[in-house]
PDB file of C-alpha atoms in Angstrom:
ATOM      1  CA  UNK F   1     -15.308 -19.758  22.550  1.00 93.00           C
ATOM      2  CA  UNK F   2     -18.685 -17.998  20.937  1.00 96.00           C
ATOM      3  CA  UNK F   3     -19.455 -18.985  17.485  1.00 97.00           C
ATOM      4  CA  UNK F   4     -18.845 -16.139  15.410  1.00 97.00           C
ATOM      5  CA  UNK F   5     -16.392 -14.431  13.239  1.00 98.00           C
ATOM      6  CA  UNK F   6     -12.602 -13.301  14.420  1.00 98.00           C
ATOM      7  CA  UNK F   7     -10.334 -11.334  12.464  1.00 98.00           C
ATOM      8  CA  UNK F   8      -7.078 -12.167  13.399  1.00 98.00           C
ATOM      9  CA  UNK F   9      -3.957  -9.818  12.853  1.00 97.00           C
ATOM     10  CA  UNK F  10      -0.370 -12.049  12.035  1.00 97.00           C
ATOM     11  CA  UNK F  11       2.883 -11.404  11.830  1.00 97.00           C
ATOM     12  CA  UNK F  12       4.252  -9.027   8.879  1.00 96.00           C
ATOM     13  CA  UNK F  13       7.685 -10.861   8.797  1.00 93.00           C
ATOM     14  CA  UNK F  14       8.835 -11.148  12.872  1.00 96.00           C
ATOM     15  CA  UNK F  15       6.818 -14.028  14.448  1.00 96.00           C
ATOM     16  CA  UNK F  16       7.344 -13.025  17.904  1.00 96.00           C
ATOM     17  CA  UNK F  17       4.886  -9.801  16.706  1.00 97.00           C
ATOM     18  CA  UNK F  18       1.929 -12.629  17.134  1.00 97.00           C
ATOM     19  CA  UNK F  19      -0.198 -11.247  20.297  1.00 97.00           C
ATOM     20  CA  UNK F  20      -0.825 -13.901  22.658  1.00 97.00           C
ATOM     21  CA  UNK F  21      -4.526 -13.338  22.001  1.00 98.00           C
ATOM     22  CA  UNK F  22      -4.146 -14.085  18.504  1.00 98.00           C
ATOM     23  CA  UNK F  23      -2.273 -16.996  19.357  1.00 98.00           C
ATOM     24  CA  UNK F  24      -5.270 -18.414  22.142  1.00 98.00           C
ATOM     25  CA  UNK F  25      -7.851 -17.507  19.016  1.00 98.00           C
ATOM     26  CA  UNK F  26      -6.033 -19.633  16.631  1.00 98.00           C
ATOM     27  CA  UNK F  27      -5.921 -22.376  19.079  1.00 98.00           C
ATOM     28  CA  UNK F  28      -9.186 -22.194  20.094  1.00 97.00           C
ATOM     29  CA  UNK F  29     -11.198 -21.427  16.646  1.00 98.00           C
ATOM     30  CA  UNK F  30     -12.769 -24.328  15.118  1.00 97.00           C
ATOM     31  CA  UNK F  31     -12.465 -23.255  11.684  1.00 97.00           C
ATOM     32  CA  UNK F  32      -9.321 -21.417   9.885  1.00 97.00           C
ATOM     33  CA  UNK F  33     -10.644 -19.324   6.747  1.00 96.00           C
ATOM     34  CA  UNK F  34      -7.277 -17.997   4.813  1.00 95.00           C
ATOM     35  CA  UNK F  35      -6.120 -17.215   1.830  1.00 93.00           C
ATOM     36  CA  UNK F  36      -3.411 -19.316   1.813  1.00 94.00           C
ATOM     37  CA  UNK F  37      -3.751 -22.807   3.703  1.00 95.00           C
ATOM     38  CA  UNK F  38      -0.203 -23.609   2.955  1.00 96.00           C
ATOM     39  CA  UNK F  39       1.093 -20.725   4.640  1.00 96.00           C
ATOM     40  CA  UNK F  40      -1.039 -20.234   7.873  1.00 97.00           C
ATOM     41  CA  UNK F  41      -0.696 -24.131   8.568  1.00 97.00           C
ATOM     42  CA  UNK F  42       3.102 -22.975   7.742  1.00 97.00           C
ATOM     43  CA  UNK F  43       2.012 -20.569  10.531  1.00 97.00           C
ATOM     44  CA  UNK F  44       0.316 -22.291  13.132  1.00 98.00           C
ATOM     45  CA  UNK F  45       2.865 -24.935  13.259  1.00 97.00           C
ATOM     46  CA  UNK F  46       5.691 -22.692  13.860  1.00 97.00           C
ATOM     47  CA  UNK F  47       3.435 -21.233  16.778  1.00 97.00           C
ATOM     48  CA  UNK F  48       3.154 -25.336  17.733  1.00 97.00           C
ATOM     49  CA  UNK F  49      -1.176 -24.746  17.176  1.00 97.00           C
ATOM     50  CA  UNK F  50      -2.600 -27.883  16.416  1.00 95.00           C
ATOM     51  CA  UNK F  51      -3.765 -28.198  13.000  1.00 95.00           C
ATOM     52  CA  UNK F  52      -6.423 -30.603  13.624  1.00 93.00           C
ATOM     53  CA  UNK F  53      -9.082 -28.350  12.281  1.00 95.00           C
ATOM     54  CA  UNK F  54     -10.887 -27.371   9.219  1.00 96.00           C
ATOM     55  CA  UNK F  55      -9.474 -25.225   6.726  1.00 97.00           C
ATOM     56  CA  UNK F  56     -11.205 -23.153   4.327  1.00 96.00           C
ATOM     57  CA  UNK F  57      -9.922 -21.195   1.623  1.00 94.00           C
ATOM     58  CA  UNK F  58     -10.705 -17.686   1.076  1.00 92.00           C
ATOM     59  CA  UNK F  59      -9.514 -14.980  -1.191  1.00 89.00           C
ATOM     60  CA  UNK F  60     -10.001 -12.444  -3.511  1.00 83.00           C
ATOM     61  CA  UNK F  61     -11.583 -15.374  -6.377  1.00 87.00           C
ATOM     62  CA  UNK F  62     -13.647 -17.182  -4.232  1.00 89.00           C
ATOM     63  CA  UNK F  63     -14.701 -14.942  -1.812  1.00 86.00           C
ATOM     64  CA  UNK F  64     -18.196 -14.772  -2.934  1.00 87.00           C
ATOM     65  CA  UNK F  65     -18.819 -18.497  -2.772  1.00 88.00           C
ATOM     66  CA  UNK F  66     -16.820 -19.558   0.430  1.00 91.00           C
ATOM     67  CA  UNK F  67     -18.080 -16.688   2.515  1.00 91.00           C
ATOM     68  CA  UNK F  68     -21.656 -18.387   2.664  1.00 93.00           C
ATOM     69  CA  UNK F  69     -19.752 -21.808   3.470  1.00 94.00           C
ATOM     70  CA  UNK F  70     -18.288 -19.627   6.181  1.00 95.00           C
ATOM     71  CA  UNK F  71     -21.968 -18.390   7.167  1.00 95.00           C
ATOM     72  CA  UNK F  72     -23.335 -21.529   7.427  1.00 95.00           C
ATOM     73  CA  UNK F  73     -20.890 -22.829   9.753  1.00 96.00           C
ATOM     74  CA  UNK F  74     -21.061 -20.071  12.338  1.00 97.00           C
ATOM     75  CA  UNK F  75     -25.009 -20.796  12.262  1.00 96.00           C
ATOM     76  CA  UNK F  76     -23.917 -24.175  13.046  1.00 96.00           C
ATOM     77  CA  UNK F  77     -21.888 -22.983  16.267  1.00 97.00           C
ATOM     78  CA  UNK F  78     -18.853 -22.654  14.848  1.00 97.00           C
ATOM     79  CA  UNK F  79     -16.453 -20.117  15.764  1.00 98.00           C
ATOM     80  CA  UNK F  80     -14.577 -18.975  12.417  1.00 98.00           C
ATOM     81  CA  UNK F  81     -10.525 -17.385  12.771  1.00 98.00           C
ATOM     82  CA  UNK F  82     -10.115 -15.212   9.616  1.00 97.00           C
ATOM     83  CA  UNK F  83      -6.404 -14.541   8.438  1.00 97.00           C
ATOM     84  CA  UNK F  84      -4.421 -13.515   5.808  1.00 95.00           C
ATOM     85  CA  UNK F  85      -1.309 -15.012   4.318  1.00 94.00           C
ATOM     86  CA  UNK F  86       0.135 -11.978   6.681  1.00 94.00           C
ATOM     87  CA  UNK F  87      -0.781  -8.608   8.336  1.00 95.00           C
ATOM     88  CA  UNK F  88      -4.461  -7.443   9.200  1.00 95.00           C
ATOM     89  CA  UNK F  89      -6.915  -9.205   7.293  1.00 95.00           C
ATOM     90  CA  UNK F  90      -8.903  -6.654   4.778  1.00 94.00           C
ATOM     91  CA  UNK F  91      -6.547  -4.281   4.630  1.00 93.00           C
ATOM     92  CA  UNK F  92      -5.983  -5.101   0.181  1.00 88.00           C
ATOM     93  CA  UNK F  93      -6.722  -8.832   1.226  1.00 87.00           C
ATOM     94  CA  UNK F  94      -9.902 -10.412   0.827  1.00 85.00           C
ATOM     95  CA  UNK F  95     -12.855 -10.676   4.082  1.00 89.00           C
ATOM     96  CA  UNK F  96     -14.956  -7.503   2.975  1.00 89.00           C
ATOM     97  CA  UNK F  97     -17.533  -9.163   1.899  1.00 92.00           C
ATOM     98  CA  UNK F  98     -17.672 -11.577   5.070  1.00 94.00           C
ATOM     99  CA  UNK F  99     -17.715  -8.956   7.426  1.00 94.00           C
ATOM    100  CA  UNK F 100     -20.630  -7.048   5.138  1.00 94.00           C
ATOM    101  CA  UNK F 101     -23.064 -10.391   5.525  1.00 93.00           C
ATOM    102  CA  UNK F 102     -22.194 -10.500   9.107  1.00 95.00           C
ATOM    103  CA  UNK F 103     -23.957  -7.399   9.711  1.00 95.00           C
ATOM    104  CA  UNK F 104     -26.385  -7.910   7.417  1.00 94.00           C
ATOM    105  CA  UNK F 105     -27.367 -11.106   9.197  1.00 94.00           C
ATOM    106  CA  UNK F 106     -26.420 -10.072  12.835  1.00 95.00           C
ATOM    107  CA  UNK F 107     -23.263 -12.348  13.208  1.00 96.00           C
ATOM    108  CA  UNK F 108     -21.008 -11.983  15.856  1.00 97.00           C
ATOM    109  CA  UNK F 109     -17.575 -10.376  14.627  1.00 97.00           C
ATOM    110  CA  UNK F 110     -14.459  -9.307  16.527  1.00 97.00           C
ATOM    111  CA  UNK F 111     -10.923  -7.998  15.622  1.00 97.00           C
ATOM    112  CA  UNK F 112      -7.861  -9.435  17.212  1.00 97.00           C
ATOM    113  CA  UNK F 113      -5.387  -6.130  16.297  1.00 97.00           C
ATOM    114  CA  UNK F 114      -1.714  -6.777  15.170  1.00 96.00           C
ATOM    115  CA  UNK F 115       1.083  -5.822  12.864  1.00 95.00           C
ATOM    116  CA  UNK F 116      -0.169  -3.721   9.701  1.00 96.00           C
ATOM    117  CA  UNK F 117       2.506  -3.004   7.264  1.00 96.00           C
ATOM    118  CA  UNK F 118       0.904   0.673   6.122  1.00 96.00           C
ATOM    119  CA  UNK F 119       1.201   1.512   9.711  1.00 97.00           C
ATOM    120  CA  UNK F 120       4.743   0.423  10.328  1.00 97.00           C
ATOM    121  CA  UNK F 121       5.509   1.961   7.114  1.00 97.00           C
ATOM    122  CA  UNK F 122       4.476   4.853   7.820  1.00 97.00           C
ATOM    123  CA  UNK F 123       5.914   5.109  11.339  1.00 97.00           C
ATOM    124  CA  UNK F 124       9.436   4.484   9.843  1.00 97.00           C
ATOM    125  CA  UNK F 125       9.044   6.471   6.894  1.00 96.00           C
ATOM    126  CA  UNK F 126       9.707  10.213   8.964  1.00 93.00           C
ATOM    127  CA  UNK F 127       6.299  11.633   6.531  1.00 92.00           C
ATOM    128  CA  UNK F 128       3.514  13.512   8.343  1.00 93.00           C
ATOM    129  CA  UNK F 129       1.707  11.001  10.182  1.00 94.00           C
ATOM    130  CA  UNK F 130      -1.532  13.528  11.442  1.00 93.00           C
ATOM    131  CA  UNK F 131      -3.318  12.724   8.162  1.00 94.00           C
ATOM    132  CA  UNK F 132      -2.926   9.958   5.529  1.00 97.00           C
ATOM    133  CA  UNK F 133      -4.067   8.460   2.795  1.00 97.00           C
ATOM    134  CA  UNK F 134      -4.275   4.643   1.791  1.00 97.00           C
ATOM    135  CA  UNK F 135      -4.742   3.458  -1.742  1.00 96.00           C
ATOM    136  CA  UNK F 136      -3.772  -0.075  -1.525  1.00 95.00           C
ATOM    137  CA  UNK F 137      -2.032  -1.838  -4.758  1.00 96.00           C
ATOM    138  CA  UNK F 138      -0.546   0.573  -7.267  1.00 97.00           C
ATOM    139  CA  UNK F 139      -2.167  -0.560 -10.168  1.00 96.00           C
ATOM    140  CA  UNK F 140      -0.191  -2.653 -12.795  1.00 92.00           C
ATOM    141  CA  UNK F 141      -1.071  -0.974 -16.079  1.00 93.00           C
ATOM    142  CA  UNK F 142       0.718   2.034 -17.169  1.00 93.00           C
ATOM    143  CA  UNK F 143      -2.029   4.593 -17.920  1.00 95.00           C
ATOM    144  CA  UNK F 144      -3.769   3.490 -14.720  1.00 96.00           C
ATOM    145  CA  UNK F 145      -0.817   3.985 -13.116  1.00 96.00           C
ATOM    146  CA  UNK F 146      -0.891   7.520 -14.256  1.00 95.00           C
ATOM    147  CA  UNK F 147      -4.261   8.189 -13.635  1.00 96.00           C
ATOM    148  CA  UNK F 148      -4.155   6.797 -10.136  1.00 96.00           C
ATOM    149  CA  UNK F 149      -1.220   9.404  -9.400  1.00 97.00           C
ATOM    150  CA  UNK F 150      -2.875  12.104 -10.531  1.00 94.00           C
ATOM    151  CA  UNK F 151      -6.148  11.641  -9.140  1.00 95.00           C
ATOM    152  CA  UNK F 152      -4.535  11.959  -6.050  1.00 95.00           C
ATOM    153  CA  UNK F 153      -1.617  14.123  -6.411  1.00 92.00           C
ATOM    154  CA  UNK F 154      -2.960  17.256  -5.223  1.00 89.00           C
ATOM    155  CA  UNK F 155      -4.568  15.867  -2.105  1.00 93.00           C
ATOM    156  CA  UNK F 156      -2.778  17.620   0.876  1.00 91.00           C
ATOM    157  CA  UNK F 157      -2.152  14.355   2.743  1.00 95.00           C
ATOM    158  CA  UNK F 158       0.648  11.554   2.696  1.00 96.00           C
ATOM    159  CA  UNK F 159      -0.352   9.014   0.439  1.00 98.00           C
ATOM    160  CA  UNK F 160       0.399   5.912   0.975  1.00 98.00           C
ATOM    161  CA  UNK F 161       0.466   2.635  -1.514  1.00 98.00           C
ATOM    162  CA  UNK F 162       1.507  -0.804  -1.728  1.00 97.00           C
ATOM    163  CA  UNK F 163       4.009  -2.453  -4.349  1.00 97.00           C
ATOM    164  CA  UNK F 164       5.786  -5.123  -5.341  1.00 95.00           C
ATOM    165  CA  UNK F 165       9.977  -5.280  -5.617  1.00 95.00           C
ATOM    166  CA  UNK F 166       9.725  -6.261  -9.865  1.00 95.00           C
ATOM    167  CA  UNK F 167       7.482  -2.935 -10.556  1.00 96.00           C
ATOM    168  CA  UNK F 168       8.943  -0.003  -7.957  1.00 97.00           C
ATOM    169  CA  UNK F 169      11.179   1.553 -10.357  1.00 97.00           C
ATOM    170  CA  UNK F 170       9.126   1.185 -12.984  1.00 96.00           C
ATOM    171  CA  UNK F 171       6.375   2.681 -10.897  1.00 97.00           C
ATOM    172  CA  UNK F 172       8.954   5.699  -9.539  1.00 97.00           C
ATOM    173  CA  UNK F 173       9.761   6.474 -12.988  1.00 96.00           C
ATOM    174  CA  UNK F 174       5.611   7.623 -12.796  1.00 96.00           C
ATOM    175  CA  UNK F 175       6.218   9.347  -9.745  1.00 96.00           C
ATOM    176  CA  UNK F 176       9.081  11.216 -10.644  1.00 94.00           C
ATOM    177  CA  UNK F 177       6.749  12.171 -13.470  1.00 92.00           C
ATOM    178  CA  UNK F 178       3.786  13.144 -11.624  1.00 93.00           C
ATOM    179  CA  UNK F 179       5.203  14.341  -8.238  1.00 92.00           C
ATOM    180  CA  UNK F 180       7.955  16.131  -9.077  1.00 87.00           C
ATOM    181  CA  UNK F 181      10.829  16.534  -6.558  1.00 83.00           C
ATOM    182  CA  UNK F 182       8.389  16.234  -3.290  1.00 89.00           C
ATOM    183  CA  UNK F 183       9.654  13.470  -1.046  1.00 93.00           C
ATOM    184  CA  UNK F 184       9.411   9.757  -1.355  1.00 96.00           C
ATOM    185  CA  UNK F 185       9.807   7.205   1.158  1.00 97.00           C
ATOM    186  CA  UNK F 186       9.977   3.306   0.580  1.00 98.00           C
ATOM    187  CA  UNK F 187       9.527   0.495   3.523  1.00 98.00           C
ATOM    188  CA  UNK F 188      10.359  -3.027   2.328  1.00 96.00           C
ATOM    189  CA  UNK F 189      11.244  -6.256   4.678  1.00 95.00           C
ATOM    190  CA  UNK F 190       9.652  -4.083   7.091  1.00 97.00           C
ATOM    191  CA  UNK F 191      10.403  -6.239  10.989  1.00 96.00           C
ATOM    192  CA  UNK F 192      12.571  -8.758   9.246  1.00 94.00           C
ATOM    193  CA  UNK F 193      16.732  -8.972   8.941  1.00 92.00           C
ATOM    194  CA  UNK F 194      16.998  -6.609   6.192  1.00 92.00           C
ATOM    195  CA  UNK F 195      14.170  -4.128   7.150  1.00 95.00           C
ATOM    196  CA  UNK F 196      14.991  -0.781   5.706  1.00 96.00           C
ATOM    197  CA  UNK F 197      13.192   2.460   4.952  1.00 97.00           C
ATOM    198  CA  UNK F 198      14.750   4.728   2.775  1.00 97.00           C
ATOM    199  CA  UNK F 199      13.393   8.590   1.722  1.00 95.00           C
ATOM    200  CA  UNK F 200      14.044  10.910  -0.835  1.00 93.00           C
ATOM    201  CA  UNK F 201      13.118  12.448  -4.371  1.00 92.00           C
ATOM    202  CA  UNK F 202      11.603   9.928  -6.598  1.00 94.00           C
ATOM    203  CA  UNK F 203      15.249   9.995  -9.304  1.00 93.00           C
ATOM    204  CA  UNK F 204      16.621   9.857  -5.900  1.00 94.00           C
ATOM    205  CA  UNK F 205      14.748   6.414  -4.990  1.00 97.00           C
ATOM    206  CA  UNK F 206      15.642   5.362  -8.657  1.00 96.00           C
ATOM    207  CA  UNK F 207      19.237   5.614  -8.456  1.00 96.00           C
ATOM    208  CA  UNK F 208      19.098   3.639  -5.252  1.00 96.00           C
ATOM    209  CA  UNK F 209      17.183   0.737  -6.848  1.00 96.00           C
ATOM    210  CA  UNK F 210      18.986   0.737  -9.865  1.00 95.00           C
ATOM    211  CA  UNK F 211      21.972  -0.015  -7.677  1.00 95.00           C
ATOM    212  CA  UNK F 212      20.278  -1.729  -5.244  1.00 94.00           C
ATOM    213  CA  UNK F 213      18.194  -4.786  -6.317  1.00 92.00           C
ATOM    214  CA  UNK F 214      14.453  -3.978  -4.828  1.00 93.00           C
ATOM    215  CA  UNK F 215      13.735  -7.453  -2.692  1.00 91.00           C
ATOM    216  CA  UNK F 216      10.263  -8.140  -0.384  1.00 88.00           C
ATOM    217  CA  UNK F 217       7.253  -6.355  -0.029  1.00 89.00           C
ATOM    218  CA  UNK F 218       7.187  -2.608  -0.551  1.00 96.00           C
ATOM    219  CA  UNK F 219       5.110   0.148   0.582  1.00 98.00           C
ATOM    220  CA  UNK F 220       5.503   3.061  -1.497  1.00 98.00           C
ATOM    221  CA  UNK F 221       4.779   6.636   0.445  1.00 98.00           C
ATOM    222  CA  UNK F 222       4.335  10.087  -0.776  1.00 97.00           C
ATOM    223  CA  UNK F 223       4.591  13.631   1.223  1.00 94.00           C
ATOM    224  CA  UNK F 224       1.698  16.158   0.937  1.00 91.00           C
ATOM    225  CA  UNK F 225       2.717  19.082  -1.334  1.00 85.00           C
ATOM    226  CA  UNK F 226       4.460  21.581  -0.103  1.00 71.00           C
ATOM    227  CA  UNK F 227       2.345  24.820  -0.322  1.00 60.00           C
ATOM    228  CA  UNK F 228       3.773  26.810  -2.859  1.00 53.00           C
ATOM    229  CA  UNK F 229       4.762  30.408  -2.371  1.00 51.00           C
ATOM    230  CA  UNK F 230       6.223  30.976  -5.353  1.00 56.00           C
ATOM    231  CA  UNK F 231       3.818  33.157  -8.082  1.00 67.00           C
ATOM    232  CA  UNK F 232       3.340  32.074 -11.352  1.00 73.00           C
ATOM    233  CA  UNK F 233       4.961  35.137 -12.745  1.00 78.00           C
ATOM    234  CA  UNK F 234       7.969  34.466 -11.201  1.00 83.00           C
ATOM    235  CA  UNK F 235       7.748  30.653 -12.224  1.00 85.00           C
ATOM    236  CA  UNK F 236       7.351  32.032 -16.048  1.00 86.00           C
ATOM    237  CA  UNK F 237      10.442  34.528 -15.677  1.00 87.00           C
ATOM    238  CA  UNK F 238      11.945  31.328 -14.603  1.00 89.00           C
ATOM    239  CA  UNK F 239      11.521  29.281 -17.485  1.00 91.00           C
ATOM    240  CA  UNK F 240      11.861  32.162 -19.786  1.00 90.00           C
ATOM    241  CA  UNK F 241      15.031  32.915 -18.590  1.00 91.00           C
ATOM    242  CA  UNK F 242      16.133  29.031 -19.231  1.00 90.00           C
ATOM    243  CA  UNK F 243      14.411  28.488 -22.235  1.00 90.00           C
ATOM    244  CA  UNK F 244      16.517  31.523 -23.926  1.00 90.00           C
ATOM    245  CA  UNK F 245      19.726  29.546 -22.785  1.00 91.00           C
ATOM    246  CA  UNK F 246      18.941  25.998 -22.927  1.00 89.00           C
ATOM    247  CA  UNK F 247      16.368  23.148 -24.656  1.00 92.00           C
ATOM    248  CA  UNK F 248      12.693  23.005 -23.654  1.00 90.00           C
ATOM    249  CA  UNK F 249      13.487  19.696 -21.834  1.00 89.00           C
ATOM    250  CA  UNK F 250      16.543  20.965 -19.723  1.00 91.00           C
ATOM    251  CA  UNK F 251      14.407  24.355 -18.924  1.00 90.00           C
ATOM    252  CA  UNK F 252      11.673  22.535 -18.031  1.00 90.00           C
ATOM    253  CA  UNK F 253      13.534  19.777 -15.386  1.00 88.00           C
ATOM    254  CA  UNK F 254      15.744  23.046 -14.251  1.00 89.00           C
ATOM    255  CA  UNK F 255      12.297  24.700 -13.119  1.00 87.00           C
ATOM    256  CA  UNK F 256      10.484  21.066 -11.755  1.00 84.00           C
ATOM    257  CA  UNK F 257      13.689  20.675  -9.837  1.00 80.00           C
ATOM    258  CA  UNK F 258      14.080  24.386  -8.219  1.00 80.00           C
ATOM    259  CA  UNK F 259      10.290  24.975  -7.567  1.00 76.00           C
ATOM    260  CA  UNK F 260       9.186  21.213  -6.989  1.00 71.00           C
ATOM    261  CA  UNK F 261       6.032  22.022  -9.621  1.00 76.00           C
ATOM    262  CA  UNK F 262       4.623  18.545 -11.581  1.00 75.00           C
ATOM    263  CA  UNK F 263       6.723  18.303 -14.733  1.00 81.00           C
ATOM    264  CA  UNK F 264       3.790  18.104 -17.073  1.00 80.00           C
ATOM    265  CA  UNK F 265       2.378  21.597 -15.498  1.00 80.00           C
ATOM    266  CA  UNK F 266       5.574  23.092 -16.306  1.00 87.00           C
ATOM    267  CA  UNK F 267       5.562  21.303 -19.872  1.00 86.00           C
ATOM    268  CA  UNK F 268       2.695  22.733 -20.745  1.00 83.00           C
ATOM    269  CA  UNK F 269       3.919  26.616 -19.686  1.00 88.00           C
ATOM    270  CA  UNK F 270       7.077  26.013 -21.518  1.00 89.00           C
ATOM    271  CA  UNK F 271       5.475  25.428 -24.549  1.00 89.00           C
ATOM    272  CA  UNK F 272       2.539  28.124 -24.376  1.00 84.00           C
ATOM    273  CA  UNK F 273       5.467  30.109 -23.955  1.00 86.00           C
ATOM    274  CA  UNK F 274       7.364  29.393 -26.784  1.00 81.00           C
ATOM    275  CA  UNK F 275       4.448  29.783 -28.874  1.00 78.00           C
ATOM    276  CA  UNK F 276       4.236  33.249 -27.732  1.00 69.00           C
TER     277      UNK F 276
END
């Protein structure tokens, strides 16, 4: 086997998605570098791999140290497997910077191609699949949150973002905030038992959740807007029309709900319109 670098795809939650390629790599690689060692050794015995090898840790805290440690061992005539604790490794896991100083120095470097979740994800979710857009971990802090939605929310794409089960309803709440009524979909256990995919409006998605206790992995996905026909003039007849019957709250989720229009666009019309 030729001393160099191989990025090796594993199983997202079905172990008989393993390619026999990555299964000859693992066997035949001198070194493992994962983020985990506890769970690819977890790994290669349930594949019955021999785990008489070395074992390096790599991940998103140490990458910047064991990388060169990795380096230096394919200049010895090493050949290197790369993993993560599961799916394709780089995709929001750490091996970046490996890759970068491979072709900075002229290291050989291969992929081994497997199970991605985003992909599967997206193939189950029924969302245009011509163009997407990946924006790995929603991040955990609220405003960021917010800011990361909106950034993006008027990109005519499906977006597409990772999440875990404690924070999705917290993080729909965002979306139902942000996106209005377009449509959600969200993968979890995605090629296990309990695999499901389930799509509608973010309250929708809420509801189910609530009801539902969110378990596993989650990839969150978003449909491009829907181009919007409607003119503004008839959009503030609209929300005149409720804002003379009801409160500027209930006007304002009547219109978000009939047009599909962000909530804080509409917010802001309802109240310049009020003033006036």
């Amino acid at each position: 086997m030729k001393n160099g670098i191989y990025i090796v795809a594993t199983p997202i939650g079905n172990l008989k998605d393993i390619s026999s390629r990555a299964v000859e790599t693992l066997e035949q690689a001198d070194v493992i570098a994962c983020e985990d060692t506890r769970v690819t050794k977890k790994l290669l015995s349930l594949l019955n791999i021999n785990l008489k090898k070395t074992f390096i840790s790599l991940h998103d805290h140490n990458e910047d140290e064991q990388l060169l440690k990795v380096i230096e061992l394919v200049k010895e005539g090493k050949s290197v497997a790369q993993v993560s604790d599961a799916g394709c490794p780089l995709i929001s896991d750490p091996g970046y910077k490996l890759i970068r100083h491979c072709k900075e120095e002229g290291i050989y470097y291969c992929t081994i191609p497997g199970p991605c979740a985003l992909i599967c994800a997206l193939q189950l979710s029924g969302l245009p699949t011509n163009s997407f857009m990946f924006s790995g971990f929603v991040p955990n802090k609220d405003k960021a949150r917010f800011d990361a939605f909106n950034k993006v929310k008027n990109i005519d794409t499906t977006l597409i973002f990772y999440e875990t089960a404690n924070r999705i309803v917290k993080t729909l709440h965002v979306v139902a905030e942000v996106f209005g009524s377009r449509e959600i979909s969200v993968a979890r256990e995605i090629t296990k038992i309990y695999e499901e995919c389930v799509n509608g409006t973010a309250e929708e998605l809420i509801s189910h959740f609530t009801e539902n206790e969110p378990k596993g992995e989650m990839v969150l996905m978003i449909a491009p807007p829907i181009e919007q026909e409607t003119s503004l003039k008839e959009v503030e007849q609209a929300l005149q029309q409720e804002l003379a019957k009801s409160s500027l709250k209930t006007a304002v989720k009547t219109i978000v709900a009939t047009y599909g229009l962000n909530k804080n666009d509409v917010y802001s019309l309802a109240l310049r319109l009020k003033e006036k």
